[in-house]
Amino acid sequence: MVQARPGAEQVRYLFQDGWYPRVRIGKKRVRVPVLVTLGVCADGRRVVLDMRIAGEESEASWSEVLQSLVERHVGSPLLAVIDGNPGLHAALLTQWPKLAIQRCTNHKLWNLLAKARAHLREELAEDYRRMIYADSREAVETAHLGFLREWRLRCKAVVSSLEEAGEELSPSCSSLNRSGRRCAPPMPWKGSTRNSVAAPRPRLLCLARTPSYSCSLAS
């Protein structure tokens, strides 16, 4: 298990996800869940707060991670960016009932692309990014309505998947502040083999400390 000290500044944003690398157990190579928690401090510095192997990606497993963060006094975050895992969602709201939660826009894009035919995916991705990265709250809402109208006619499964995320996906509700500026970007990285949509993995720098590790995430 790897843990990092966030420093004097409290963590403002959390990025949490389950990573499934292949490991050798006996004579077999199997995927095991690694629970990863990244944090963004008040000064914009990104740190790896926790990384641990778990038996499964469940509410109980994520609750242990969150309890560890509380015991290390990282503060009460303003926003958590997660995928659609229900166990993680439940654990976060149990620990911090007033915490704002945003669904990772990159995860949702993968979900949408899986619902569409191959010849539609490039156009779908462009429409989605135009909606997600709009410059203002009003622009997001306009693009969102246009996306629903367009893709309800072309692929209903895409619209159903988008609506499943609800308001937790919409930047107008959770990741844009009153000035219209984005509060938190999509999840920084994910160990994935989806080469067509996955962003390049940032370089991970770790400096050993006793008794734990101090880690920083460099773009």
CSV table of C-alpha atoms in Angstrom, one decimal, residues 4 25 27 38 43 53 60 75 77 94 103 111 124 137 143-145 152 158 161 173 181 188 191 197 208 218:
chain,number,residue,atom,x,y,z
A,4,ALA,CA,1.4,10.2,0.5
A,25,ILE,CA,-0.6,-15.7,-9.0
A,27,LYS,CA,0.9,-20.2,-12.8
A,38,LEU,CA,-5.4,11.0,-6.3
A,43,ASP,CA,-2.1,25.2,-4.6
A,53,ILE,CA,-4.8,-3.9,-3.5
A,60,ALA,CA,-16.5,-1.8,2.3
A,75,GLY,CA,-9.4,17.6,5.3
A,77,PRO,CA,-12.7,17.7,0.0
A,94,THR,CA,-21.5,8.1,4.1
A,103,ARG,CA,-18.9,11.4,-12.7
A,111,ASN,CA,-19.5,4.0,-22.2
A,124,LEU,CA,-20.1,11.1,-31.2
A,137,ARG,CA,-22.8,27.2,-18.0
A,143,ALA,CA,-24.9,21.8,-26.1
A,144,HIS,CA,-26.5,19.2,-23.8
A,145,LEU,CA,-29.9,19.7,-25.2
A,152,ARG,CA,-32.0,10.2,-29.6
A,158,VAL,CA,-26.2,6.5,-26.3
A,161,SER,CA,-26.2,5.8,-21.1
A,173,CYS,CA,-24.0,21.3,-12.1
A,181,ARG,CA,-14.6,28.2,-14.8
A,188,PRO,CA,-6.2,12.4,-14.7
A,191,GLY,CA,-4.7,2.1,-16.5
A,197,VAL,CA,-9.8,7.1,-26.2
A,208,ALA,CA,10.6,7.6,-0.5
A,218,ALA,CA,3.6,15.4,-13.0
